[in-house]
Amino acid sequence: MTRTRPHWLFADQLGPGFLEPGPGGPDPDAPVVLIECRSVLRRRAFHRAKAHLVLSALRHRAAELGARARYVRADSYREGLREAVGKAAVTVRHPTSRAALGLVRALPQTEVLPPRGFLTDFAFFRTWAEGRGRRRLLLEDFYRKVRERHDLLLDGGEPAGGRWNLDADNRERPPRGGDRLPVDPPWWPQEDAIDEEVRADLDRWERRGEVRLLGRDGPRRFPVTRAEAEQALAHFLARRLPDFGRWEDAMLAGDPWMAHSLLSVPLNLGLLDPLECVRGAEAAYRAGTAPLNSVEGFVRQVAGWREYVWQLYWHLGEEHRTANALGHRADIPDWFAELDADAVEASCLRHALAEVRDVGWTHHIPRLMLLGNWALQHGWDPRQVTDWFHRAFVDGYDWVMVPNVTGMSQYADAGLMTTKPYAAGGAYIHRMSDFCGSCRYRPHERTGPRACPYTTGYWGFVAGHRALLAGNPRTARAVSGLARLDDLEAVLDVERRRAAAPP
Ligand SMILES: Cc1cc2nc3c(=O)[nH]c(=O)nc-3n(C[C@H](O)[C@H](O)[C@H](O)COP(=O)(O)OP(=O)(O)OC[C@H]3O[C@@H](n4cnc5c(N)ncnc54)[C@H](O)[C@@H]3O)c2cc1C
Ligand code: SF4
């Protein structure tokens, strides 16, 4: 008789799908090992809300599994596994980081099962990528293949509505004259005794100097159980998806959530499966309760970007993490690293940093065009920036941060993921937000005391990388623009004098 091997779940493998038995799955009714690994928290300063979410999700899962769970608190994963099962054989699903994969492969007792939680497997990506070369791995093309593979939002093999890409309909400016979008608020969870216990533990560990945490842990904002994740998804699909598309790129000072789904946390904890999210969105379109631009926009994020980033993390290898094509070496200043939003006067950056401090989350445009753009303009070391995003964001994991930050936001790979750097001045921020009205700076001013720091930063960036940017058809115009600036020296002087101080 074969013995049932215990199955080890990492903290981002918590949904029911990870325990489904069958080919490539764990043994039926396998005992479940969950390890609360203290050294992960000790090594680096994570956001308090992130530490809370991960510990709360793990402990909730153990409580749900009851007698089936072997919950261990240990200094390291090796020690935890020893305590849970000794040297017995265990199964574990392919982890989401290269470090964790190295660890489980090095343990002779573990059998590594295929990953879960994504719409594409490695073979699908390899087949698609074969023959394309590293510089031809374009999101748009990959996204279409994913839709075809899953028959997603297609009518007779053609894209629903006749277009694959409705981005052009999804770039509206925020509505003027209102603090918030006219959209139902997001779903919020109710905390329970486990949350209270987690918060007390974190406070105690911090008092004893065992961990150092960043930011604030206000009311928990994201799901930590499958039941909560289902409620959050259902609420989004019914109440917020219809407005997701049009204001997808817009920002309002009084409405950090806009019409975004807030589902990255439950997706990345493994509590939601991406297929149920995109099928749910498609069902809303077919039922006539959500317009195509919103549904395509959401499907593109989940079936396109999320899959693409997951696959590139593995495909591009460890050297992607250390890429630094722009030669950026500056250290992240303390005010930014420590989320000191109160030190910042520039309204847009102050709001973005305050959101990170208070909830560990901002939507994709503040990440890219405020925080990432600032780091890029100021030549911060992309590895430090990636590490900061990973620690400071509630949905940050190695696989998702390396491509998004090193590749997309910091252009450290010289354009493997994007056709041009995401550097922009105040004019873009002014167009897409209501921040500038209350700011002490003016988006179109380049010199003088009211010169917008994003605008001067933008010209500083173009001037600093003019040779590289001149050779790219998508940025060559910016370099010609530089030649036409009659006050360039004065602009660069403002930039130099600001240096690393908070703007
Ligand atoms: C610099 C930078 C760093 C980022 N870091 C992370 C991160 O650590 N973790 C993370 O999950 N996302 C990250 N993203 C992608 C995106 O910003 C977040 O997924 C999104 O803001 C989460 O909020 P939401 O769930 O409301 O997303 P929505 O706007 O509602 O989008 C729906 C879902 O699409 C997926 N998605 C969209 N874009 C991406 C992407 N580029 N990469 C991966 N998934 C995507 C997410 O699962 C998200 O929940 C980053 C983007 C940038 C530009
Ligand atoms: S003026 Fe510049 S710094 Fe101020 S909010 Fe606008 S873009 Fe940001």
mmCIF file of N, CA, C and O and ligand atoms in Angstrom, residues 50 222 236 240 244 248 257 259-268 297-310 361-369 371-372 385 389-390 393-406 408-410 417 422, ligand 1:
data_model
loop_
_atom_site.group_PDB
_atom_site.id
_atom_site.type_symbol
_atom_site.label_atom_id
_atom_site.label_comp_id
_atom_site.label_asym_id
_atom_site.label_seq_id
_atom_site.Cartn_x
_atom_site.Cartn_y
_atom_site.Cartn_z
ATOM 1 N N LYS A 50 1.373 44.173 4.738
ATOM 2 C CA LYS A 50 1.683 42.978 3.951
ATOM 3 C C LYS A 50 1.975 41.797 4.872
ATOM 4 O O LYS A 50 1.472 40.682 4.660
ATOM 5 N N PHE A 222 -7.893 43.749 2.254
ATOM 6 C CA PHE A 222 -7.865 42.733 1.198
ATOM 7 C C PHE A 222 -8.245 41.364 1.774
ATOM 8 O O PHE A 222 -8.011 41.095 2.952
ATOM 9 N N PHE A 236 -16.883 43.052 -7.252
ATOM 10 C CA PHE A 236 -16.238 43.793 -8.340
ATOM 11 C C PHE A 236 -16.979 43.564 -9.659
ATOM 12 O O PHE A 236 -17.279 44.519 -10.390
ATOM 13 N N ARG A 240 -18.474 47.140 -9.994
ATOM 14 C CA ARG A 240 -17.411 48.062 -10.378
ATOM 15 C C ARG A 240 -16.839 47.817 -11.776
ATOM 16 O O ARG A 240 -16.344 48.746 -12.410
ATOM 17 N N PHE A 244 -14.661 49.990 -14.936
ATOM 18 C CA PHE A 244 -13.229 49.708 -14.836
ATOM 19 C C PHE A 244 -12.446 50.342 -15.991
ATOM 20 O O PHE A 244 -11.391 50.932 -15.801
ATOM 21 N N GLU A 248 -9.347 53.677 -16.292
ATOM 22 C CA GLU A 248 -8.302 52.738 -15.842
ATOM 23 C C GLU A 248 -6.966 53.444 -15.558
ATOM 24 O O GLU A 248 -6.220 53.059 -14.670
ATOM 25 N N TRP A 257 -8.848 54.242 -5.022
ATOM 26 C CA TRP A 257 -9.243 52.930 -5.574
ATOM 27 C C TRP A 257 -9.776 53.039 -6.983
ATOM 28 O O TRP A 257 -9.763 52.080 -7.725
ATOM 29 N N ALA A 259 -11.872 52.624 -10.127
ATOM 30 C CA ALA A 259 -12.740 51.444 -10.355
ATOM 31 C C ALA A 259 -11.896 50.182 -10.485
ATOM 32 O O ALA A 259 -12.277 49.240 -11.180
ATOM 33 N N HIS A 260 -10.736 50.176 -9.828
ATOM 34 C CA HIS A 260 -9.865 48.994 -9.930
ATOM 35 C C HIS A 260 -10.440 47.843 -9.107
ATOM 36 O O HIS A 260 -11.281 48.044 -8.230
ATOM 37 N N SER A 261 -9.955 46.654 -9.404
ATOM 38 C CA SER A 261 -10.595 45.464 -8.816
ATOM 39 C C SER A 261 -10.104 45.156 -7.406
ATOM 40 O O SER A 261 -10.790 44.478 -6.652
ATOM 41 N N LEU A 262 -8.885 45.585 -7.073
ATOM 42 C CA LEU A 262 -8.264 45.236 -5.776
ATOM 43 C C LEU A 262 -8.163 43.716 -5.597
ATOM 44 O O LEU A 262 -8.295 43.207 -4.483
ATOM 45 N N LEU A 263 -7.939 43.035 -6.690
ATOM 46 C CA LEU A 263 -7.899 41.569 -6.608
ATOM 47 C C LEU A 263 -6.474 41.008 -6.674
ATOM 48 O O LEU A 263 -6.288 39.792 -6.632
ATOM 49 N N SER A 264 -5.473 41.873 -6.787
ATOM 50 C CA SER A 264 -4.107 41.334 -6.925
ATOM 51 C C SER A 264 -3.689 40.556 -5.675
ATOM 52 O O SER A 264 -2.981 39.555 -5.779
ATOM 53 N N VAL A 265 -4.153 40.988 -4.494
ATOM 54 C CA VAL A 265 -3.758 40.271 -3.268
ATOM 55 C C VAL A 265 -4.346 38.852 -3.262
ATOM 56 O O VAL A 265 -3.604 37.878 -3.159
ATOM 57 N N PRO A 266 -5.679 38.703 -3.399
ATOM 58 C CA PRO A 266 -6.188 37.319 -3.407
ATOM 59 C C PRO A 266 -5.682 36.499 -4.590
ATOM 60 O O PRO A 266 -5.482 35.290 -4.454
ATOM 61 N N LEU A 267 -5.441 37.134 -5.728
ATOM 62 C CA LEU A 267 -4.867 36.361 -6.851
ATOM 63 C C LEU A 267 -3.471 35.871 -6.484
ATOM 64 O O LEU A 267 -3.138 34.705 -6.673
ATOM 65 N N ASN A 268 -2.670 36.762 -5.916
ATOM 66 C CA ASN A 268 -1.276 36.378 -5.642
ATOM 67 C C ASN A 268 -1.131 35.484 -4.411
ATOM 68 O O ASN A 268 -0.115 34.815 -4.260
ATOM 69 N N GLY A 297 -10.499 45.346 -21.027
ATOM 70 C CA GLY A 297 -9.426 45.959 -20.236
ATOM 71 C C GLY A 297 -9.033 45.069 -19.061
ATOM 72 O O GLY A 297 -7.851 44.855 -18.789
ATOM 73 N N PHE A 298 -10.022 44.511 -18.400
ATOM 74 C CA PHE A 298 -9.763 43.655 -17.238
ATOM 75 C C PHE A 298 -9.135 42.323 -17.681
ATOM 76 O O PHE A 298 -8.149 41.859 -17.090
ATOM 77 N N VAL A 299 -9.683 41.741 -18.744
ATOM 78 C CA VAL A 299 -9.137 40.471 -19.254
ATOM 79 C C VAL A 299 -7.676 40.675 -19.683
ATOM 80 O O VAL A 299 -6.804 39.847 -19.430
ATOM 81 N N ARG A 300 -7.401 41.798 -20.309
ATOM 82 C CA ARG A 300 -6.023 42.108 -20.734
ATOM 83 C C ARG A 300 -5.079 42.144 -19.521
ATOM 84 O O ARG A 300 -3.952 41.685 -19.578
ATOM 85 N N GLN A 301 -5.554 42.735 -18.404
ATOM 86 C CA GLN A 301 -4.689 42.809 -17.215
ATOM 87 C C GLN A 301 -4.390 41.424 -16.658
ATOM 88 O O GLN A 301 -3.255 41.105 -16.321
ATOM 89 N N VAL A 302 -5.454 40.612 -16.570
ATOM 90 C CA VAL A 302 -5.299 39.319 -15.886
ATOM 91 C C VAL A 302 -4.731 38.253 -16.835
ATOM 92 O O VAL A 302 -3.767 37.556 -16.499
ATOM 93 N N ALA A 303 -5.342 38.133 -18.025
ATOM 94 C CA ALA A 303 -4.904 37.073 -18.945
ATOM 95 C C ALA A 303 -3.697 37.519 -19.764
ATOM 96 O O ALA A 303 -2.949 36.686 -20.288
ATOM 97 N N GLY A 304 -3.515 38.830 -19.884
ATOM 98 C CA GLY A 304 -2.377 39.357 -20.631
ATOM 99 C C GLY A 304 -1.218 39.663 -19.704
ATOM 100 O O GLY A 304 -0.302 38.858 -19.511
ATOM 101 N N TRP A 305 -1.287 40.797 -19.039
ATOM 102 C CA TRP A 305 -0.140 41.276 -18.257
ATOM 103 C C TRP A 305 0.318 40.303 -17.172
ATOM 104 O O TRP A 305 1.503 40.016 -17.023
ATOM 105 N N ARG A 306 -0.653 39.784 -16.428
ATOM 106 C CA ARG A 306 -0.246 38.934 -15.294
ATOM 107 C C ARG A 306 0.464 37.670 -15.791
ATOM 108 O O ARG A 306 1.485 37.258 -15.240
ATOM 109 N N GLU A 307 -0.067 37.073 -16.840
ATOM 110 C CA GLU A 307 0.556 35.856 -17.378
ATOM 111 C C GLU A 307 1.922 36.157 -17.993
ATOM 112 O O GLU A 307 2.885 35.407 -17.841
ATOM 113 N N TYR A 308 1.959 37.260 -18.704
ATOM 114 C CA TYR A 308 3.182 37.663 -19.407
ATOM 115 C C TYR A 308 4.325 37.884 -18.409
ATOM 116 O O TYR A 308 5.444 37.411 -18.576
ATOM 117 N N VAL A 309 3.982 38.583 -17.322
ATOM 118 C CA VAL A 309 4.980 38.882 -16.299
ATOM 119 C C VAL A 309 5.458 37.583 -15.618
ATOM 120 O O VAL A 309 6.648 37.376 -15.378
ATOM 121 N N TRP A 310 4.512 36.697 -15.319
ATOM 122 C CA TRP A 310 4.854 35.409 -14.691
ATOM 123 C C TRP A 310 5.816 34.622 -15.593
ATOM 124 O O TRP A 310 6.843 34.109 -15.153
ATOM 125 N N TRP A 361 -0.651 49.835 -1.090
ATOM 126 C CA TRP A 361 -1.234 49.605 -2.427
ATOM 127 C C TRP A 361 -1.461 50.944 -3.100
ATOM 128 O O TRP A 361 -1.840 51.929 -2.446
ATOM 129 N N THR A 362 -1.208 51.033 -4.384
ATOM 130 C CA THR A 362 -1.737 52.104 -5.245
ATOM 131 C C THR A 362 -2.043 51.412 -6.553
ATOM 132 O O THR A 362 -1.549 50.311 -6.799
ATOM 133 N N HIS A 363 -2.831 52.045 -7.409
ATOM 134 C CA HIS A 363 -3.117 51.342 -8.662
ATOM 135 C C HIS A 363 -1.941 51.486 -9.632
ATOM 136 O O HIS A 363 -0.924 52.097 -9.311
ATOM 137 N N HIS A 364 -2.072 50.943 -10.820
ATOM 138 C CA HIS A 364 -0.881 50.785 -11.660
ATOM 139 C C HIS A 364 -0.291 52.114 -12.140
ATOM 140 O O HIS A 364 0.915 52.224 -12.311
ATOM 141 N N ILE A 365 -1.117 53.150 -12.291
ATOM 142 C CA ILE A 365 -0.547 54.407 -12.809
ATOM 143 C C ILE A 365 0.295 55.137 -11.739
ATOM 144 O O ILE A 365 1.417 55.556 -12.037
ATOM 145 N N PRO A 366 -0.171 55.272 -10.492
ATOM 146 C CA PRO A 366 0.766 55.831 -9.496
ATOM 147 C C PRO A 366 2.050 55.000 -9.379
ATOM 148 O O PRO A 366 3.142 55.553 -9.198
ATOM 149 N N ARG A 367 1.939 53.668 -9.497
ATOM 150 C CA ARG A 367 3.165 52.851 -9.408
ATOM 151 C C ARG A 367 4.123 53.203 -10.540
ATOM 152 O O ARG A 367 5.321 53.377 -10.330
ATOM 153 N N LEU A 368 3.547 53.295 -11.745
ATOM 154 C CA LEU A 368 4.402 53.472 -12.922
ATOM 155 C C LEU A 368 4.784 54.930 -13.145
ATOM 156 O O LEU A 368 5.953 55.249 -13.352
ATOM 157 N N MET A 369 3.768 55.822 -13.093
ATOM 158 C CA MET A 369 4.003 57.184 -13.555
ATOM 159 C C MET A 369 4.323 58.164 -12.423
ATOM 160 O O MET A 369 4.727 59.293 -12.688
ATOM 161 N N LEU A 371 5.629 56.870 -8.788
ATOM 162 C CA LEU A 371 6.728 56.310 -7.984
ATOM 163 C C LEU A 371 7.874 55.826 -8.883
ATOM 164 O O LEU A 371 9.035 56.221 -8.701
ATOM 165 N N GLY A 372 7.527 54.979 -9.862
ATOM 166 C CA GLY A 372 8.557 54.436 -10.746
ATOM 167 C C GLY A 372 9.207 55.530 -11.592
ATOM 168 O O GLY A 372 10.428 55.575 -11.757
ATOM 169 N N VAL A 385 15.230 49.728 -6.210
ATOM 170 C CA VAL A 385 13.834 50.114 -6.470
ATOM 171 C C VAL A 385 12.948 48.862 -6.475
ATOM 172 O O VAL A 385 11.863 48.842 -5.889
ATOM 173 N N PHE A 389 9.793 48.164 -3.909
ATOM 174 C CA PHE A 389 8.424 47.834 -4.331
ATOM 175 C C PHE A 389 8.000 46.488 -3.728
ATOM 176 O O PHE A 389 6.882 46.336 -3.262
ATOM 177 N N HIS A 390 8.890 45.525 -3.770
ATOM 178 C CA HIS A 390 8.574 44.191 -3.253
ATOM 179 C C HIS A 390 8.177 44.268 -1.773
ATOM 180 O O HIS A 390 7.187 43.674 -1.345
ATOM 181 N N PHE A 393 4.741 46.865 -1.044
ATOM 182 C CA PHE A 393 3.417 46.636 -1.633
ATOM 183 C C PHE A 393 2.807 45.328 -1.148
ATOM 184 O O PHE A 393 3.487 44.295 -1.098
ATOM 185 N N VAL A 394 1.519 45.384 -0.837
ATOM 186 C CA VAL A 394 0.856 44.194 -0.297
ATOM 187 C C VAL A 394 0.782 43.051 -1.309
ATOM 188 O O VAL A 394 0.651 41.899 -0.926
ATOM 189 N N ASP A 395 0.859 43.375 -2.603
ATOM 190 C CA ASP A 395 0.765 42.310 -3.608
ATOM 191 C C ASP A 395 2.132 41.991 -4.218
ATOM 192 O O ASP A 395 2.219 41.329 -5.239
ATOM 193 N N GLY A 396 3.204 42.470 -3.589
ATOM 194 C CA GLY A 396 4.546 42.307 -4.168
ATOM 195 C C GLY A 396 5.134 40.930 -3.886
ATOM 196 O O GLY A 396 5.240 40.512 -2.735
ATOM 197 N N TYR A 397 5.491 40.228 -4.921
ATOM 198 C CA TYR A 397 6.203 38.949 -4.820
ATOM 199 C C TYR A 397 7.323 39.007 -5.834
ATOM 200 O O TYR A 397 7.241 39.750 -6.817
ATOM 201 N N ASP A 398 8.325 38.183 -5.626
ATOM 202 C CA ASP A 398 9.493 38.264 -6.493
ATOM 203 C C ASP A 398 9.120 38.158 -7.979
ATOM 204 O O ASP A 398 9.563 38.958 -8.799
ATOM 205 N N TRP A 399 8.270 37.173 -8.330
ATOM 206 C CA TRP A 399 7.983 36.927 -9.754
ATOM 207 C C TRP A 399 7.332 38.128 -10.414
ATOM 208 O O TRP A 399 7.536 38.392 -11.593
ATOM 209 N N VAL A 400 6.544 38.874 -9.648
ATOM 210 C CA VAL A 400 5.784 39.958 -10.272
ATOM 211 C C VAL A 400 6.573 41.269 -10.232
ATOM 212 O O VAL A 400 6.448 42.123 -11.093
ATOM 213 N N MET A 401 7.453 41.399 -9.233
ATOM 214 C CA MET A 401 8.198 42.642 -9.085
ATOM 215 C C MET A 401 9.364 42.760 -10.049
ATOM 216 O O MET A 401 9.619 43.842 -10.572
ATOM 217 N N VAL A 402 10.086 41.678 -10.255
ATOM 218 C CA VAL A 402 11.294 41.815 -11.096
ATOM 219 C C VAL A 402 10.914 42.302 -12.506
ATOM 220 O O VAL A 402 11.410 43.342 -12.951
ATOM 221 N N PRO A 403 9.987 41.644 -13.213
ATOM 222 C CA PRO A 403 9.660 42.167 -14.544
ATOM 223 C C PRO A 403 8.993 43.546 -14.502
ATOM 224 O O PRO A 403 9.321 44.423 -15.312
ATOM 225 N N ASN A 404 8.067 43.746 -13.563
ATOM 226 C CA ASN A 404 7.343 45.021 -13.552
ATOM 227 C C ASN A 404 8.247 46.202 -13.218
ATOM 228 O O ASN A 404 8.098 47.279 -13.780
ATOM 229 N N VAL A 405 9.152 46.009 -12.285
ATOM 230 C CA VAL A 405 9.958 47.152 -11.844
ATOM 231 C C VAL A 405 11.245 47.238 -12.658
ATOM 232 O O VAL A 405 11.514 48.246 -13.314
ATOM 233 N N THR A 406 12.028 46.170 -12.643
ATOM 234 C CA THR A 406 13.301 46.215 -13.371
ATOM 235 C C THR A 406 13.058 46.442 -14.861
ATOM 236 O O THR A 406 13.699 47.279 -15.491
ATOM 237 N N MET A 408 9.722 46.863 -16.784
ATOM 238 C CA MET A 408 8.769 47.849 -17.288
ATOM 239 C C MET A 408 9.031 49.249 -16.735
ATOM 240 O O MET A 408 9.090 50.219 -17.474
ATOM 241 N N SER A 409 9.178 49.357 -15.416
ATOM 242 C CA SER A 409 9.226 50.696 -14.841
ATOM 243 C C SER A 409 10.616 51.348 -14.932
ATOM 244 O O SER A 409 10.709 52.549 -15.175
ATOM 245 N N GLN A 410 11.675 50.579 -14.752
ATOM 246 C CA GLN A 410 13.001 51.215 -14.704
ATOM 247 C C GLN A 410 13.809 51.045 -16.007
ATOM 248 O O GLN A 410 14.930 51.514 -16.096
ATOM 249 N N MET A 417 10.772 44.649 -22.402
ATOM 250 C CA MET A 417 9.328 44.591 -22.137
ATOM 251 C C MET A 417 8.565 45.805 -22.663
ATOM 252 O O MET A 417 7.344 45.750 -22.763
ATOM 253 N N TYR A 422 9.268 54.574 -19.343
ATOM 254 C CA TYR A 422 8.101 55.276 -18.811
ATOM 255 C C TYR A 422 8.568 56.484 -18.006
ATOM 256 O O TYR A 422 8.476 56.500 -16.779
HETATM 257 C C1 LIG B 1 6.055 49.403 -10.990
HETATM 258 C C2 LIG B 1 4.948 48.395 -10.898
HETATM 259 C C3 LIG B 1 4.963 47.437 -9.906
HETATM 260 C C4 LIG B 1 3.954 46.473 -9.835
HETATM 261 N N1 LIG B 1 4.007 45.527 -8.876
HETATM 262 C C5 LIG B 1 3.053 44.584 -8.791
HETATM 263 C C6 LIG B 1 3.093 43.587 -7.798
HETATM 264 O O1 LIG B 1 3.999 43.515 -6.998
HETATM 265 N N2 LIG B 1 2.110 42.674 -7.742
HETATM 266 C C7 LIG B 1 1.075 42.699 -8.620
HETATM 267 O O2 LIG B 1 0.209 41.833 -8.536
HETATM 268 N N3 LIG B 1 1.016 43.631 -9.568
HETATM 269 C C8 LIG B 1 1.960 44.579 -9.678
HETATM 270 N N4 LIG B 1 1.892 45.535 -10.627
HETATM 271 C C9 LIG B 1 0.786 45.506 -11.586
HETATM 272 C C10 LIG B 1 -0.445 46.333 -11.167
HETATM 273 O O3 LIG B 1 -0.058 47.628 -10.827
HETATM 274 C C11 LIG B 1 -1.181 45.691 -9.992
HETATM 275 O O4 LIG B 1 -1.444 44.339 -10.267
HETATM 276 C C12 LIG B 1 -2.509 46.380 -9.744
HETATM 277 O O5 LIG B 1 -2.309 47.744 -9.554
HETATM 278 C C13 LIG B 1 -3.190 45.769 -8.539
HETATM 279 O O6 LIG B 1 -4.402 46.415 -8.276
HETATM 280 P P1 LIG B 1 -5.766 45.789 -8.763
HETATM 281 O O7 LIG B 1 -5.889 44.405 -8.270
HETATM 282 O O8 LIG B 1 -6.849 46.729 -8.425
HETATM 283 O O9 LIG B 1 -5.549 45.726 -10.326
HETATM 284 P P2 LIG B 1 -6.528 45.964 -11.558
HETATM 285 O O10 LIG B 1 -6.168 47.236 -12.204
HETATM 286 O O11 LIG B 1 -7.932 45.769 -11.157
HETATM 287 O O12 LIG B 1 -6.086 44.795 -12.565
HETATM 288 C C14 LIG B 1 -6.606 43.484 -12.467
HETATM 289 C C15 LIG B 1 -5.527 42.480 -12.191
HETATM 290 O O13 LIG B 1 -4.631 42.390 -13.284
HETATM 291 C C16 LIG B 1 -3.376 41.887 -12.835
HETATM 292 N N5 LIG B 1 -2.320 42.748 -13.377
HETATM 293 C C17 LIG B 1 -2.476 43.895 -14.048
HETATM 294 N N6 LIG B 1 -1.281 44.375 -14.470
HETATM 295 C C18 LIG B 1 -0.356 43.503 -14.037
HETATM 296 C C19 LIG B 1 1.052 43.454 -14.149
HETATM 297 N N7 LIG B 1 1.741 44.406 -14.804
HETATM 298 N N8 LIG B 1 1.686 42.447 -13.554
HETATM 299 C C20 LIG B 1 1.012 41.472 -12.897
HETATM 300 N N9 LIG B 1 -0.332 41.480 -12.765
HETATM 301 C C21 LIG B 1 -1.014 42.479 -13.348
HETATM 302 C C22 LIG B 1 -3.402 41.924 -11.315
HETATM 303 O O14 LIG B 1 -3.573 40.619 -10.845
HETATM 304 C C23 LIG B 1 -4.632 42.766 -10.997
HETATM 305 O O15 LIG B 1 -5.259 42.375 -9.796
HETATM 306 C C24 LIG B 1 2.899 46.497 -10.754
HETATM 307 C C25 LIG B 1 2.879 47.479 -11.738
HETATM 308 C C26 LIG B 1 3.896 48.406 -11.821
HETATM 309 C C27 LIG B 1 3.856 49.414 -12.901
#
